[in-house]
Tab-separated table of C-alpha atoms in Angstrom:
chain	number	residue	atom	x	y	z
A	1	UNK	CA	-2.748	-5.359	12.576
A	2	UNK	CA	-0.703	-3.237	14.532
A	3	UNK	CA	2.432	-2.984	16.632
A	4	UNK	CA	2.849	-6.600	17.931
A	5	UNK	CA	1.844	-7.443	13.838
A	6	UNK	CA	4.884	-5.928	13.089
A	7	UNK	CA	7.174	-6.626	15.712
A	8	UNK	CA	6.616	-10.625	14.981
A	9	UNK	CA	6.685	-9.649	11.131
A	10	UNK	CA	3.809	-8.870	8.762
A	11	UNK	CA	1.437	-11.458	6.691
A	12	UNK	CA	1.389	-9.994	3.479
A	13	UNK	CA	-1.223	-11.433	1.273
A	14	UNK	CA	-0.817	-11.434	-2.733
A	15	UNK	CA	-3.345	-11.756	-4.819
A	16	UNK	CA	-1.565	-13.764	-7.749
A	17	UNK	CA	-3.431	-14.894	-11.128
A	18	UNK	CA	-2.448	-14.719	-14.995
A	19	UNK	CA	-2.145	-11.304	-15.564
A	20	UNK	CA	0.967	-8.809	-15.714
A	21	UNK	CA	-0.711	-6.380	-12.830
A	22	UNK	CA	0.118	-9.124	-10.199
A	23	UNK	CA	3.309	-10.098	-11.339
A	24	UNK	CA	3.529	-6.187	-11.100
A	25	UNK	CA	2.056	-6.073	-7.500
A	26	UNK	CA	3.837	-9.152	-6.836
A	27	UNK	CA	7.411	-7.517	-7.713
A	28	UNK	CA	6.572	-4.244	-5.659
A	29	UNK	CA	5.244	-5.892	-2.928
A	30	UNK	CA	8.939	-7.864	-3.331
A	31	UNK	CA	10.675	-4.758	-3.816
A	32	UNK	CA	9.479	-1.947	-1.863
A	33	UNK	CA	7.560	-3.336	0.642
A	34	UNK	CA	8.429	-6.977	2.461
A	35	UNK	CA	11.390	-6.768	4.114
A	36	UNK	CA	12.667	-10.586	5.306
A	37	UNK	CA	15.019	-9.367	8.156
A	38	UNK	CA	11.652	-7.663	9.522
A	39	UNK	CA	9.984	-10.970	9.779
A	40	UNK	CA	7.761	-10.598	7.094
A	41	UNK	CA	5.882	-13.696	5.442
A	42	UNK	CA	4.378	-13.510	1.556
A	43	UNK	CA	1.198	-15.499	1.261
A	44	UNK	CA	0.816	-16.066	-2.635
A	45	UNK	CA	-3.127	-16.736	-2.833
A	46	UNK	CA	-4.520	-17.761	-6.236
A	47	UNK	CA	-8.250	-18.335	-6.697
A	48	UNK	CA	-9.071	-21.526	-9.252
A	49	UNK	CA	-13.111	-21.041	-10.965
A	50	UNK	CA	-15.310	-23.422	-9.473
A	51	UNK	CA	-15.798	-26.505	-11.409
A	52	UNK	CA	-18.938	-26.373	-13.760
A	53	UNK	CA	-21.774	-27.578	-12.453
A	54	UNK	CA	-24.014	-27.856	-15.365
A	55	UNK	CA	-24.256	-29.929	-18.228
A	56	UNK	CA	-22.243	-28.953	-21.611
A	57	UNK	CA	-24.165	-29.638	-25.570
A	58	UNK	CA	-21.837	-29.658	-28.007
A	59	UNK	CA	-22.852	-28.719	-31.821
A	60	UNK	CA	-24.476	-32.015	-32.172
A	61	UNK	CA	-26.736	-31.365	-29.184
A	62	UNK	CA	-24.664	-34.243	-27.277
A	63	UNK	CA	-24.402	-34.112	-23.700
A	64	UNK	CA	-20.429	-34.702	-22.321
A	65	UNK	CA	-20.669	-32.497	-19.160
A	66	UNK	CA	-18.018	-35.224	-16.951
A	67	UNK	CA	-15.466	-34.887	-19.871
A	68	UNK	CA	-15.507	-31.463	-20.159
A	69	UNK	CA	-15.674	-30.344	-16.733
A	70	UNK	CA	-12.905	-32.517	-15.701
A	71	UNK	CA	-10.886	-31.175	-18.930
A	72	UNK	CA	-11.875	-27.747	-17.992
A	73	UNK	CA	-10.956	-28.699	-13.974
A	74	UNK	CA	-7.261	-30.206	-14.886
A	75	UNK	CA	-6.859	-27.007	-17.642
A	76	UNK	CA	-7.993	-24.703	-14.225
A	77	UNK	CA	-5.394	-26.688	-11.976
A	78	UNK	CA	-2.495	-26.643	-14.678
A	79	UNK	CA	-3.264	-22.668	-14.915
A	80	UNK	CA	-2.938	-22.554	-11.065
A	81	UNK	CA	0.799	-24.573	-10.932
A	82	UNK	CA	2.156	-22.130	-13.645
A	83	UNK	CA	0.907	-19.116	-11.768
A	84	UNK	CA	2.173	-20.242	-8.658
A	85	UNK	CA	5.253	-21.532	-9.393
A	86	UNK	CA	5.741	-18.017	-11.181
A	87	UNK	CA	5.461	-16.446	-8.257
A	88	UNK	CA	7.391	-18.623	-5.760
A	89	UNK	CA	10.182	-18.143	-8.193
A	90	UNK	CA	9.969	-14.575	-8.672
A	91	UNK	CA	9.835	-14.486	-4.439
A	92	UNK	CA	13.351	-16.950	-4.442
A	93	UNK	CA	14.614	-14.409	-7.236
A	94	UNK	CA	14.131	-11.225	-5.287
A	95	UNK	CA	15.613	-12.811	-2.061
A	96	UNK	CA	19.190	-14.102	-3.489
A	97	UNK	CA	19.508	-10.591	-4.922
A	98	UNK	CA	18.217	-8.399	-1.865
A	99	UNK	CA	20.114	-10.838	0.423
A	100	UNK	CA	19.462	-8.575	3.580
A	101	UNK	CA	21.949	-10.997	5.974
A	102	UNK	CA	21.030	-14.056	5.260
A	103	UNK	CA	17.326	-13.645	6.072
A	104	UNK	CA	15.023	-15.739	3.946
A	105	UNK	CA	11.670	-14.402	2.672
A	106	UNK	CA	9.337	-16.611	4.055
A	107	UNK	CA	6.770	-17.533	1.456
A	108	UNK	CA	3.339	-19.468	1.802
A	109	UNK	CA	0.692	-21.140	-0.945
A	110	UNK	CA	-2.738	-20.898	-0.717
A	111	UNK	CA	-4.640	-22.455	-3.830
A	112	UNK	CA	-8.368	-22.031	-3.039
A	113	UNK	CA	-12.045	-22.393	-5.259
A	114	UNK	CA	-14.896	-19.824	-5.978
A	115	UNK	CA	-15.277	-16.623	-6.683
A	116	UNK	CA	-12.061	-14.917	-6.418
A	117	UNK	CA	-13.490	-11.462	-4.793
A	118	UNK	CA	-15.510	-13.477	-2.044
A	119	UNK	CA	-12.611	-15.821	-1.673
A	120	UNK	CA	-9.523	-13.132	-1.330
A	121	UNK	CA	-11.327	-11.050	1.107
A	122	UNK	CA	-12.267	-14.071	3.285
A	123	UNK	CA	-8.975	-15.525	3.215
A	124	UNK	CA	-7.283	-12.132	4.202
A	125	UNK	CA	-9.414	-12.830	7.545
A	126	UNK	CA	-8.888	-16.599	7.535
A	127	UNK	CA	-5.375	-16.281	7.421
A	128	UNK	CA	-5.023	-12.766	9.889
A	129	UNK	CA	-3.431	-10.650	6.758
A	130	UNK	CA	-1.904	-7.697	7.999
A	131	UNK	CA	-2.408	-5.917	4.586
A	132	UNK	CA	-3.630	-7.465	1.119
A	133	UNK	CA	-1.105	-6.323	-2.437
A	134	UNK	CA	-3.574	-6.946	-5.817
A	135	UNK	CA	-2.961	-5.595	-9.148
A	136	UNK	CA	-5.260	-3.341	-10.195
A	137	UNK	CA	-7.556	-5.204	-11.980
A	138	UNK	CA	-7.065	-8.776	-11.374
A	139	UNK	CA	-8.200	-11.855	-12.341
A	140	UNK	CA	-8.294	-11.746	-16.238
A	141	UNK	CA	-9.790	-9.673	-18.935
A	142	UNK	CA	-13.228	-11.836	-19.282
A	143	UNK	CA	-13.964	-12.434	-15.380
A	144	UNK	CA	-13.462	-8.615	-14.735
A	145	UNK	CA	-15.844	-8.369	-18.025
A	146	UNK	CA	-18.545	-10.640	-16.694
A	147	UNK	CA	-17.764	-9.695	-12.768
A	148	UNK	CA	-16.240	-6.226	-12.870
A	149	UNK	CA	-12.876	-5.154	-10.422
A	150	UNK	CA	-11.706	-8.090	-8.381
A	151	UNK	CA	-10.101	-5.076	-6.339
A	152	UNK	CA	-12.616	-2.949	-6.404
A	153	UNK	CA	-14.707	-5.697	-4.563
A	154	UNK	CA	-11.514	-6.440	-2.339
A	155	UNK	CA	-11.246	-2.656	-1.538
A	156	UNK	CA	-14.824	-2.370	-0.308
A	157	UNK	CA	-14.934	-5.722	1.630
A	158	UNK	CA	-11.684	-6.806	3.096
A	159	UNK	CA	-11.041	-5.847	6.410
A	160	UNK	CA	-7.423	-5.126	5.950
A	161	UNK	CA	-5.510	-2.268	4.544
A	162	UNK	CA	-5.635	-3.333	0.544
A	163	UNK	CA	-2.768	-1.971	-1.725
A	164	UNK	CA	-3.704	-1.687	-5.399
A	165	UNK	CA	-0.576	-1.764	-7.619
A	166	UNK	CA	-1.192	-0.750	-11.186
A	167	UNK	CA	1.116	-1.826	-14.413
B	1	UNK	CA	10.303	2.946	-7.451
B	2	UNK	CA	12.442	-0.274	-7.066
B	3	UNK	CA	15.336	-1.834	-5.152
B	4	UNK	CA	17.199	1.248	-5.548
B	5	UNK	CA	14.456	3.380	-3.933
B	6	UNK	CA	14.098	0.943	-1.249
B	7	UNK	CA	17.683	0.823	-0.299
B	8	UNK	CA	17.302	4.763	-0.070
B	9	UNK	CA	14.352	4.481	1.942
B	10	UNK	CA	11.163	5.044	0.832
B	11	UNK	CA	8.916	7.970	0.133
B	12	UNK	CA	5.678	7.363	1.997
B	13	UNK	CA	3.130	10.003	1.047
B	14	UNK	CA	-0.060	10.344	3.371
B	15	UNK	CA	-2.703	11.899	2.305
B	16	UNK	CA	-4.342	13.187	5.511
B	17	UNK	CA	-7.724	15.068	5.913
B	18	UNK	CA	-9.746	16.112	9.164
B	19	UNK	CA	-11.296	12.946	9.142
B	20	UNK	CA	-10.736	9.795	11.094
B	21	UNK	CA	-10.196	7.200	8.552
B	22	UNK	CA	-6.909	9.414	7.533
B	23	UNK	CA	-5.627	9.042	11.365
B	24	UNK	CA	-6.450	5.545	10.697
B	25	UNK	CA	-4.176	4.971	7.482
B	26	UNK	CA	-1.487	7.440	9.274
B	27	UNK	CA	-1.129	4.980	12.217
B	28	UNK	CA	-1.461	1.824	9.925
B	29	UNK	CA	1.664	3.601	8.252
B	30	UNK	CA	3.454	4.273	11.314
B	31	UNK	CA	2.860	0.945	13.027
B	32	UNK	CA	2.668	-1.133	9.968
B	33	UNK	CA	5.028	-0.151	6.925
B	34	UNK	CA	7.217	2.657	7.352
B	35	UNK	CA	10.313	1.768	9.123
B	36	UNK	CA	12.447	4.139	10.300
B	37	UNK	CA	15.262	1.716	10.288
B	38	UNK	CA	15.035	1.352	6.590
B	39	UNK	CA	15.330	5.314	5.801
B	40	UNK	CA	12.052	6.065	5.162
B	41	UNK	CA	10.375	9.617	4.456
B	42	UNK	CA	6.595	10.279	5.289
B	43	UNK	CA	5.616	13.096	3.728
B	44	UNK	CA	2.280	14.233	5.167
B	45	UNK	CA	-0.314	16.086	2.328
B	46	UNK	CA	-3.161	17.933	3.341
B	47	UNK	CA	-4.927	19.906	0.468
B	48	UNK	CA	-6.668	23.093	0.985
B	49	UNK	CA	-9.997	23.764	-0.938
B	50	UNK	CA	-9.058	26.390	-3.230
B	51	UNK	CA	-10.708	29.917	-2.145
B	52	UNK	CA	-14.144	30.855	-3.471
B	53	UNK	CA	-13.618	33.152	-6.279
B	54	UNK	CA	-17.377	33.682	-6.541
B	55	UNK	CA	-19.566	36.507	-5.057
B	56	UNK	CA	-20.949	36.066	-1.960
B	57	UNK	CA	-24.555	37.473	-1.324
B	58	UNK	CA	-26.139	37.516	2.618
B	59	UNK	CA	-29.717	37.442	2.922
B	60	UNK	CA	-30.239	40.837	2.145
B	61	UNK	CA	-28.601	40.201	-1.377
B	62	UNK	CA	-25.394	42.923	-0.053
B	63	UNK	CA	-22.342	41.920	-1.210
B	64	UNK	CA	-19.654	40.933	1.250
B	65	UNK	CA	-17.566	38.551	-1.278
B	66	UNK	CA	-13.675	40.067	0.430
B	67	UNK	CA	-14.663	39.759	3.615
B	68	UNK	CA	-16.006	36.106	3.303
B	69	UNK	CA	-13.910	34.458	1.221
B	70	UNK	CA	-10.984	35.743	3.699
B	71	UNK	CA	-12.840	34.075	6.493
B	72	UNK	CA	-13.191	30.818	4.525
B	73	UNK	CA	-9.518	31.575	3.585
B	74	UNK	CA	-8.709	31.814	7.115
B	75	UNK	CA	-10.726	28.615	8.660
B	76	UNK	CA	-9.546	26.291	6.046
B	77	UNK	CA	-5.792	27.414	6.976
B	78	UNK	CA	-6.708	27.146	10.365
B	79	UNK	CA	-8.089	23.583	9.558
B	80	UNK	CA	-4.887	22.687	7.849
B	81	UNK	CA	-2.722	23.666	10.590
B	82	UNK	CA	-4.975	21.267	13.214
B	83	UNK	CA	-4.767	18.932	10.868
B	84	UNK	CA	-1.210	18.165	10.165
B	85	UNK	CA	-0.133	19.156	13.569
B	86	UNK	CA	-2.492	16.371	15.236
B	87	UNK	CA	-0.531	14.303	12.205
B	88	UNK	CA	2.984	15.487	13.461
B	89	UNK	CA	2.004	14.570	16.792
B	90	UNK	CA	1.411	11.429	15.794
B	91	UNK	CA	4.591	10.985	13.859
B	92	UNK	CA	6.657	11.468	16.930
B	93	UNK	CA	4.572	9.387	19.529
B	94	UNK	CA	4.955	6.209	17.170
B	95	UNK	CA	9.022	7.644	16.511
B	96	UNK	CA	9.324	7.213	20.378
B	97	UNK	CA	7.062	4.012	20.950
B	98	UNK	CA	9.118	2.031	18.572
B	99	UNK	CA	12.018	3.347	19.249
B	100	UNK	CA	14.190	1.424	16.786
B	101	UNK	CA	17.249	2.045	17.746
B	102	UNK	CA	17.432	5.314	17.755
B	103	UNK	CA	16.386	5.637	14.156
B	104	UNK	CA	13.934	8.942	14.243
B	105	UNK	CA	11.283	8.511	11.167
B	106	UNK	CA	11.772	11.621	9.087
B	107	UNK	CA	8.868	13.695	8.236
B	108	UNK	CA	7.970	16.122	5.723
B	109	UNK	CA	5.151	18.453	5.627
B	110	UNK	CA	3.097	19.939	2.602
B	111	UNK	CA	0.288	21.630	2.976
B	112	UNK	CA	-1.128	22.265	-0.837
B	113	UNK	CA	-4.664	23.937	-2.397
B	114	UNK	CA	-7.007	23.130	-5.149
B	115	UNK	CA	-8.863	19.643	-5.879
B	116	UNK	CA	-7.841	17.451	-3.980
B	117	UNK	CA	-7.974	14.580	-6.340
B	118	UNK	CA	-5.669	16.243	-8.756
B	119	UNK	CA	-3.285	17.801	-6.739
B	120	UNK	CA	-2.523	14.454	-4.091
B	121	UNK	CA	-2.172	12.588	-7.515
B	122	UNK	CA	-0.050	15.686	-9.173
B	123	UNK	CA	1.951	15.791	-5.450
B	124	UNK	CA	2.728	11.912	-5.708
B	125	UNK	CA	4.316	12.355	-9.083
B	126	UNK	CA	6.074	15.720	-8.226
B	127	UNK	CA	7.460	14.345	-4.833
B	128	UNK	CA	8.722	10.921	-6.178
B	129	UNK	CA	6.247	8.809	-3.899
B	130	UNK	CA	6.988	5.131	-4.228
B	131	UNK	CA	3.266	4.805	-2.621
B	132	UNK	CA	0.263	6.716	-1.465
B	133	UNK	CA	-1.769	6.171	1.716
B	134	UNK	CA	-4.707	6.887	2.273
B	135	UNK	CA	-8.476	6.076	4.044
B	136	UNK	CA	-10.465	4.513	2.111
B	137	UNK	CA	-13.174	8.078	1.862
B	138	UNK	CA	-10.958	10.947	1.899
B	139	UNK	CA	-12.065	14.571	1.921
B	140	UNK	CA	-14.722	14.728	4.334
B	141	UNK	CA	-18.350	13.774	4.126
B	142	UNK	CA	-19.675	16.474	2.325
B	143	UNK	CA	-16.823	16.664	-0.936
B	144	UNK	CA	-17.424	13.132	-0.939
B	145	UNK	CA	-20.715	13.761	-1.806
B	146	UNK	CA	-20.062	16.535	-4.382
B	147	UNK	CA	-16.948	15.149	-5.969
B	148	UNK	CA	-17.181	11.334	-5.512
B	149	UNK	CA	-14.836	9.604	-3.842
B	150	UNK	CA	-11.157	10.868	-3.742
B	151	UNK	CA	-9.760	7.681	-3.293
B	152	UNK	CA	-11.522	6.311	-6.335
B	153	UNK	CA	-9.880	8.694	-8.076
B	154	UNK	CA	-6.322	8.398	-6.802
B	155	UNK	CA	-6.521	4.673	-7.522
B	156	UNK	CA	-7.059	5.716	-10.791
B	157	UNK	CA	-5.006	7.901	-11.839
B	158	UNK	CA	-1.649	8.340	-9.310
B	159	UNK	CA	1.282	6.939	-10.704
B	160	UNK	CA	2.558	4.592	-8.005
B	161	UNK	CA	1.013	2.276	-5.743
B	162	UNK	CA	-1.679	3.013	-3.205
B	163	UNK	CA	-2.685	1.810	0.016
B	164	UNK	CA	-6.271	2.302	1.802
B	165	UNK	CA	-6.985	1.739	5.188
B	166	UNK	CA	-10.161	1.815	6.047
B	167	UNK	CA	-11.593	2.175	10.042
């Protein structure tokens, strides 16, 4: 963070999952805030569950856990492609219309596994984010149920500047 | 908010209090988002407790409510003068530093009383702010203590975007 940051262009890390706030936070971050003449690269970061570890009973009391957890696994990675490619489209969208010279937005993917809170905040330092853009709440209805905030957790723990874009 | 407000250059309100972690999130501004280049307004808040409107009783229970609630009156102006003058100060060393080809950032001043909650959040709306920064406390230890977290709040319930910087 800081002058030399910005002079060689910002790392702007998005938060992305299913959920309208980070298409939201995705379009203002788009919008208002990365400029591409400025240097500026988008890192789209989405955060897949971790595979199931334990074993599944269906009604019949029969055990299937491999099935399931792969079906559950290849449901988790198909989620991921459609959120990502989402985004990366939304990114190629806003840079034909804002143009800005010719200068391309230069956009990264980051798919990673766990716990999205733990795994955002650690990646902002991984990957030297100058400032982290979330939607408000993040990461689904039941996981912010069973969790609570995503961004709240983010706001407390990542040691970057966090902007929390509501819908 | 949008492509329109960014092409007009956007309004960057800063919520700034005697405390550090405000000094911090001006300077993340100045060195990190706001770009003069780009036509951008920072528009520097500082909110004055609303006066006492109580009675005021010394330890010999003799009322002196005029007298003290003018001093109060008069320190927490006094405050508010430091305080967005040391901000000022700050908006012109960075204005210099960077330079930018002769682009000067331009900076507003309001200087507003009551909760401070309500009124940065009623300010944001009022002034058109396409985002709010802000530390991640806000308000000085001991409203923090009385009134919760401003921040917290302004997450909540401001209308646009918001950024917070922590130290």
């Amino acid at each position: 963070m800081g002058d030399e940051a910005a002079a060689a262009g910002r790392r702007i890390l998005v938060a992305v999952d299913e959920g309208d706030e980070s298409v939201q936070a995705l379009r203002w971050c788009l919008g208002t805030f990365a400029a591409a003449a400025r240097g500026d690269t988008i890192i789209l970061l989405y955060v897949r569950p971790a595979p199931p570890t334990y074993s599944v009973l269906d009604a019949s009391g029969y055990l299937f856990a491999e099935e399931v957890t792969a079906a559950i696994d290849r449901y988790s990675r198909e989620v991921a492609d459609a959120v990502v490619e989402k985004a990366q489209k939304l990114c190629t969208l806003y840079s034909k219309e804002v143009g800005e010279g010719g200068h391309e937005m230069k956009v990264e993917v980051k798919v990673a596994v766990g716990d999205a809170r733990a795994v955002i905040c650690h990646m902002a330092d991984k990957l030297g984010a100058d400032v982290l853009v979330m939607g408000s709440h993040g990461y689904g209805f039941l996981k912010r149920a069973l969790l609570g905030s995503v961004s709240d957790y983010c706001l407390k723990n990542a040691s970057c500047p966090v902007v929390i874009v509501k819908s």
